[in-house]
């Protein structure tokens, strides 16, 4: 399981240090939540902030756009240093055109679905996608409860991909912690996003390690407790 800490739960007054903290703690990707106050009822960071923190890590930037008209903003997020750009199929955009635009800039394309959206809607685009993001909370805010009933959607996307011989990653986002990650691991999730689970943990590296191990205690810790 790859681990993508979401900066939404970091201390924004020292965002550069927070990036370094999760990089040193063993993160695989940095997840950046962009919200516009229209697509979701919250506002967060934009391309200028993303560009300003690009210098603090070489980890891939996993940019999650929760905005209307994502097609209009692909260029600026590419310029800001995005490695993966994921947008919502529910946003007002030509989905195929938006994917093609992302790919034309040499960036990996992801398509996200909200909890109320069925998995089948992403099938026509799978052959052009790097990743499908299955939301496990309603997008908009960190710190919500994990929706385990989204896991059949992961299974559906995975089996459609394997039926068609496609290698598309599945990411889950929302309410992931060491307690909930095992449900995601069981259905073959490739990347888990975690905001509060990582940034509010006492030990960042330990939190990331537990997520990578899908919530299981490592053998060493078990031995110590015997
Ligand atoms: C929610 C965001 C998530 C959020 C996850 O709309 O997309 O990335 O930061 O936060 P936690 O892990 O606290 O649910
Ligand atoms: Zn996110």
GROMACS .gro file of C-alpha atoms and ligand atoms in nm:
model
  241
    1UNK     CA    1   0.000   0.000   0.000
    2UNK     CA    2   0.138   0.339  -0.098
    3UNK     CA    3   0.069   0.622   0.144
    4UNK     CA    4  -0.026   0.975   0.036
    5UNK     CA    5  -0.052   1.214   0.332
    6UNK     CA    6  -0.305   1.491   0.265
    7UNK     CA    7  -0.174   1.835   0.354
    8UNK     CA    8  -0.531   1.944   0.430
    9UNK     CA    9  -0.468   1.847   0.793
   10UNK     CA   10  -0.121   1.999   0.823
   11UNK     CA   11  -0.022   2.319   1.001
   12UNK     CA   12  -0.053   2.563   0.710
   13UNK     CA   13   0.155   2.826   0.891
   14UNK     CA   14   0.458   2.602   0.828
   15UNK     CA   15   0.354   2.407   0.524
   16UNK     CA   16   0.710   2.365   0.393
   17UNK     CA   17   0.821   2.198   0.717
   18UNK     CA   18   0.511   1.979   0.709
   19UNK     CA   19   0.604   1.854   0.362
   20UNK     CA   20   0.953   1.771   0.488
   21UNK     CA   21   0.803   1.595   0.793
   22UNK     CA   22   0.600   1.348   0.584
   23UNK     CA   23   0.876   1.306   0.329
   24UNK     CA   24   1.120   1.205   0.607
   25UNK     CA   25   0.843   0.994   0.760
   26UNK     CA   26   0.832   0.771   0.453
   27UNK     CA   27   0.541   0.906   0.245
   28UNK     CA   28   0.517   0.783  -0.115
   29UNK     CA   29   0.323   1.081  -0.252
   30UNK     CA   30   0.206   1.421  -0.129
   31UNK     CA   31  -0.172   1.460  -0.166
   32UNK     CA   32  -0.288   1.817  -0.231
   33UNK     CA   33  -0.657   1.900  -0.198
   34UNK     CA   34  -0.773   2.189  -0.415
   35UNK     CA   35  -1.125   2.315  -0.340
   36UNK     CA   36  -1.308   2.605  -0.503
   37UNK     CA   37  -1.611   2.673  -0.281
   38UNK     CA   38  -1.840   2.569  -0.568
   39UNK     CA   39  -1.783   2.203  -0.639
   40UNK     CA   40  -1.743   2.152  -0.264
   41UNK     CA   41  -1.842   2.388   0.020
   42UNK     CA   42  -1.486   2.468   0.122
   43UNK     CA   43  -1.185   2.664  -0.002
   44UNK     CA   44  -0.825   2.551   0.022
   45UNK     CA   45  -0.504   2.603  -0.166
   46UNK     CA   46  -0.435   2.682  -0.530
   47UNK     CA   47  -0.144   2.658  -0.772
   48UNK     CA   48   0.066   2.932  -0.611
   49UNK     CA   49   0.091   2.743  -0.282
   50UNK     CA   50   0.164   2.414  -0.460
   51UNK     CA   51   0.440   2.579  -0.661
   52UNK     CA   52   0.590   2.730  -0.345
   53UNK     CA   53   0.628   2.390  -0.174
   54UNK     CA   54   0.761   2.205  -0.479
   55UNK     CA   55   1.114   2.289  -0.361
   56UNK     CA   56   1.079   2.093  -0.034
   57UNK     CA   57   1.046   1.741  -0.171
   58UNK     CA   58   1.105   1.524  -0.472
   59UNK     CA   59   0.804   1.309  -0.393
   60UNK     CA   60   0.531   1.308  -0.656
   61UNK     CA   61   0.256   1.566  -0.610
   62UNK     CA   62  -0.084   1.399  -0.621
   63UNK     CA   63  -0.319   1.691  -0.692
   64UNK     CA   64  -0.687   1.627  -0.616
   65UNK     CA   65  -0.902   1.890  -0.787
   66UNK     CA   66  -1.240   1.940  -0.621
   67UNK     CA   67  -1.333   2.224  -0.854
   68UNK     CA   68  -1.577   2.302  -1.132
   69UNK     CA   69  -1.442   2.337  -1.487
   70UNK     CA   70  -1.113   2.152  -1.413
   71UNK     CA   71  -1.016   2.169  -1.781
   72UNK     CA   72  -0.962   2.544  -1.745
   73UNK     CA   73  -0.700   2.493  -1.474
   74UNK     CA   74  -0.488   2.201  -1.595
   75UNK     CA   75  -0.213   2.425  -1.734
   76UNK     CA   76  -0.163   2.615  -1.409
   77UNK     CA   77  -0.146   2.300  -1.197
   78UNK     CA   78   0.096   2.144  -1.443
   79UNK     CA   79   0.312   2.454  -1.414
   80UNK     CA   80   0.288   2.436  -1.034
   81UNK     CA   81   0.456   2.094  -1.036
   82UNK     CA   82   0.176   1.837  -1.033
   83UNK     CA   83   0.275   1.480  -1.119
   84UNK     CA   84  -0.076   1.336  -1.102
   85UNK     CA   85  -0.388   1.545  -1.160
   86UNK     CA   86  -0.714   1.389  -1.049
   87UNK     CA   87  -1.046   1.560  -1.117
   88UNK     CA   88  -1.405   1.466  -1.044
   89UNK     CA   89  -1.626   1.312  -1.309
   90UNK     CA   90  -1.915   1.507  -1.149
   91UNK     CA   91  -1.745   1.842  -1.222
   92UNK     CA   92  -1.855   2.054  -1.518
   93UNK     CA   93  -1.597   1.948  -1.772
   94UNK     CA   94  -1.558   1.742  -2.085
   95UNK     CA   95  -1.412   1.434  -1.918
   96UNK     CA   96  -1.230   1.291  -2.221
   97UNK     CA   97  -1.091   1.628  -2.320
   98UNK     CA   98  -0.970   1.695  -1.965
   99UNK     CA   99  -0.792   1.359  -1.947
  100UNK     CA  100  -0.629   1.422  -2.284
  101UNK     CA  101  -0.518   1.769  -2.176
  102UNK     CA  102  -0.353   1.630  -1.860
  103UNK     CA  103  -0.176   1.357  -2.056
  104UNK     CA  104  -0.062   1.598  -2.327
  105UNK     CA  105   0.138   1.780  -2.060
  106UNK     CA  106   0.315   1.459  -1.955
  107UNK     CA  107   0.114   1.429  -1.634
  108UNK     CA  108  -0.068   1.123  -1.505
  109UNK     CA  109  -0.447   1.149  -1.513
  110UNK     CA  110  -0.681   1.040  -1.236
  111UNK     CA  111  -1.060   1.037  -1.226
  112UNK     CA  112  -1.243   1.068  -0.894
  113UNK     CA  113  -1.594   0.959  -0.796
  114UNK     CA  114  -1.798   1.086  -0.503
  115UNK     CA  115  -1.974   0.838  -0.272
  116UNK     CA  116  -2.304   0.869  -0.463
  117UNK     CA  117  -2.149   0.801  -0.805
  118UNK     CA  118  -2.146   0.446  -0.942
  119UNK     CA  119  -1.811   0.299  -1.055
  120UNK     CA  120  -1.933   0.216  -1.408
  121UNK     CA  121  -1.913   0.583  -1.513
  122UNK     CA  122  -1.533   0.568  -1.520
  123UNK     CA  123  -1.516   0.256  -1.741
  124UNK     CA  124  -1.517   0.441  -2.077
  125UNK     CA  125  -1.202   0.629  -1.968
  126UNK     CA  126  -1.001   0.353  -1.801
  127UNK     CA  127  -0.759   0.300  -2.089
  128UNK     CA  128  -0.639   0.661  -2.056
  129UNK     CA  129  -0.618   0.674  -1.677
  130UNK     CA  130  -0.331   0.625  -1.435
  131UNK     CA  131  -0.564   0.607  -1.139
  132UNK     CA  132  -0.925   0.600  -1.020
  133UNK     CA  133  -0.994   0.778  -0.691
  134UNK     CA  134  -1.282   0.628  -0.495
  135UNK     CA  135  -1.389   0.882  -0.232
  136UNK     CA  136  -1.462   0.726   0.106
  137UNK     CA  137  -1.616   1.047   0.247
  138UNK     CA  138  -1.813   1.329   0.085
  139UNK     CA  139  -1.539   1.555  -0.052
  140UNK     CA  140  -1.488   1.889   0.117
  141UNK     CA  141  -1.348   1.835   0.464
  142UNK     CA  142  -1.089   1.631   0.650
  143UNK     CA  143  -1.162   1.436   0.965
  144UNK     CA  144  -1.480   1.256   0.850
  145UNK     CA  145  -1.564   0.889   0.902
  146UNK     CA  146  -1.451   0.624   0.653
  147UNK     CA  147  -1.732   0.477   0.441
  148UNK     CA  148  -1.652   0.106   0.426
  149UNK     CA  149  -1.950   0.053   0.197
  150UNK     CA  150  -1.748   0.212  -0.086
  151UNK     CA  151  -1.521  -0.095  -0.104
  152UNK     CA  152  -1.740  -0.282  -0.356
  153UNK     CA  153  -1.673   0.009  -0.595
  154UNK     CA  154  -1.300  -0.059  -0.565
  155UNK     CA  155  -1.362  -0.426  -0.641
  156UNK     CA  156  -1.575  -0.333  -0.943
  157UNK     CA  157  -1.308  -0.103  -1.091
  158UNK     CA  158  -1.033  -0.356  -1.022
  159UNK     CA  159  -1.221  -0.640  -1.189
  160UNK     CA  160  -1.312  -0.428  -1.492
  161UNK     CA  161  -0.943  -0.339  -1.530
  162UNK     CA  162  -0.826  -0.696  -1.499
  163UNK     CA  163  -1.093  -0.813  -1.745
  164UNK     CA  164  -0.956  -0.562  -1.998
  165UNK     CA  165  -0.589  -0.616  -1.910
  166UNK     CA  166  -0.547  -0.258  -1.785
  167UNK     CA  167  -0.311  -0.155  -1.510
  168UNK     CA  168  -0.496   0.134  -1.343
  169UNK     CA  169  -0.429   0.214  -0.979
  170UNK     CA  170  -0.710   0.264  -0.730
  171UNK     CA  171  -0.676   0.526  -0.458
  172UNK     CA  172  -0.911   0.581  -0.164
  173UNK     CA  173  -0.947   0.912   0.018
  174UNK     CA  174  -1.126   1.003   0.338
  175UNK     CA  175  -1.126   0.867   0.691
  176UNK     CA  176  -0.826   0.638   0.638
  177UNK     CA  177  -0.634   0.549   0.952
  178UNK     CA  178  -0.453   0.244   1.085
  179UNK     CA  179  -0.797   0.117   1.196
  180UNK     CA  180  -0.976   0.151   0.862
  181UNK     CA  181  -0.695   0.084   0.614
  182UNK     CA  182  -0.728  -0.295   0.635
  183UNK     CA  183  -1.073  -0.280   0.468
  184UNK     CA  184  -0.911  -0.098   0.176
  185UNK     CA  185  -0.617  -0.337   0.163
  186UNK     CA  186  -0.848  -0.639   0.149
  187UNK     CA  187  -1.000  -0.522  -0.180
  188UNK     CA  188  -0.662  -0.437  -0.334
  189UNK     CA  189  -0.645  -0.058  -0.299
  190UNK     CA  190  -0.306   0.067  -0.425
  191UNK     CA  191  -0.282   0.412  -0.263
  192UNK     CA  192  -0.442   0.543   0.053
  193UNK     CA  193  -0.474   0.913   0.128
  194UNK     CA  194  -0.465   1.012   0.492
  195UNK     CA  195  -0.490   1.361   0.639
  196UNK     CA  196  -0.579   1.349   1.006
  197UNK     CA  197  -0.447   0.991   1.033
  198UNK     CA  198  -0.094   1.114   0.953
  199UNK     CA  199  -0.077   1.479   1.060
  200UNK     CA  200  -0.254   1.441   1.393
  201UNK     CA  201  -0.063   1.126   1.490
  202UNK     CA  202   0.196   1.156   1.767
  203UNK     CA  203   0.459   0.986   1.552
  204UNK     CA  204   0.436   1.068   1.180
  205UNK     CA  205   0.672   0.794   1.060
  206UNK     CA  206   0.495   0.534   1.272
  207UNK     CA  207   0.154   0.640   1.135
  208UNK     CA  208   0.280   0.613   0.777
  209UNK     CA  209   0.442   0.278   0.846
  210UNK     CA  210   0.121   0.140   0.997
  211UNK     CA  211  -0.075   0.250   0.691
  212UNK     CA  212   0.179   0.093   0.458
  213UNK     CA  213   0.152  -0.231   0.656
  214UNK     CA  214  -0.228  -0.200   0.627
  215UNK     CA  215  -0.272  -0.146   0.998
  216UNK     CA  216  -0.076  -0.454   1.100
  217UNK     CA  217   0.185  -0.424   1.371
  218UNK     CA  218   0.529  -0.513   1.239
  219UNK     CA  219   0.684  -0.835   1.366
  220UNK     CA  220   0.941  -0.636   1.565
  221UNK     CA  221   0.676  -0.454   1.766
  222UNK     CA  222   0.497  -0.780   1.831
  223UNK     CA  223   0.820  -0.938   1.957
  224UNK     CA  224   0.881  -0.644   2.190
  225UNK     CA  225   0.539  -0.685   2.346
  226UNK     CA  226   0.591  -1.056   2.421
  227LIG     C1  227  -1.154   1.542   0.149
  227LIG     C2  228  -1.014   1.537   0.094
  227LIG     C3  229  -0.925   1.443   0.165
  227LIG     C4  230  -0.903   1.476   0.310
  227LIG     C5  231  -0.879   1.350   0.384
  227LIG     O1  232  -1.235   1.610   0.060
  227LIG     O2  233  -1.015   1.497  -0.041
  227LIG     O3  234  -0.801   1.428   0.098
  227LIG     O4  235  -0.794   1.560   0.333
  227LIG     O5  236  -0.868   1.381   0.518
  227LIG     P1  237  -0.889   1.269   0.629
  227LIG     O6  238  -0.783   1.168   0.610
  227LIG     O7  239  -0.877   1.347   0.755
  227LIG     O8  240  -1.028   1.212   0.608
  228LIG    ZN1  241  -0.822   1.442  -0.140
   0.00000   0.00000   0.00000
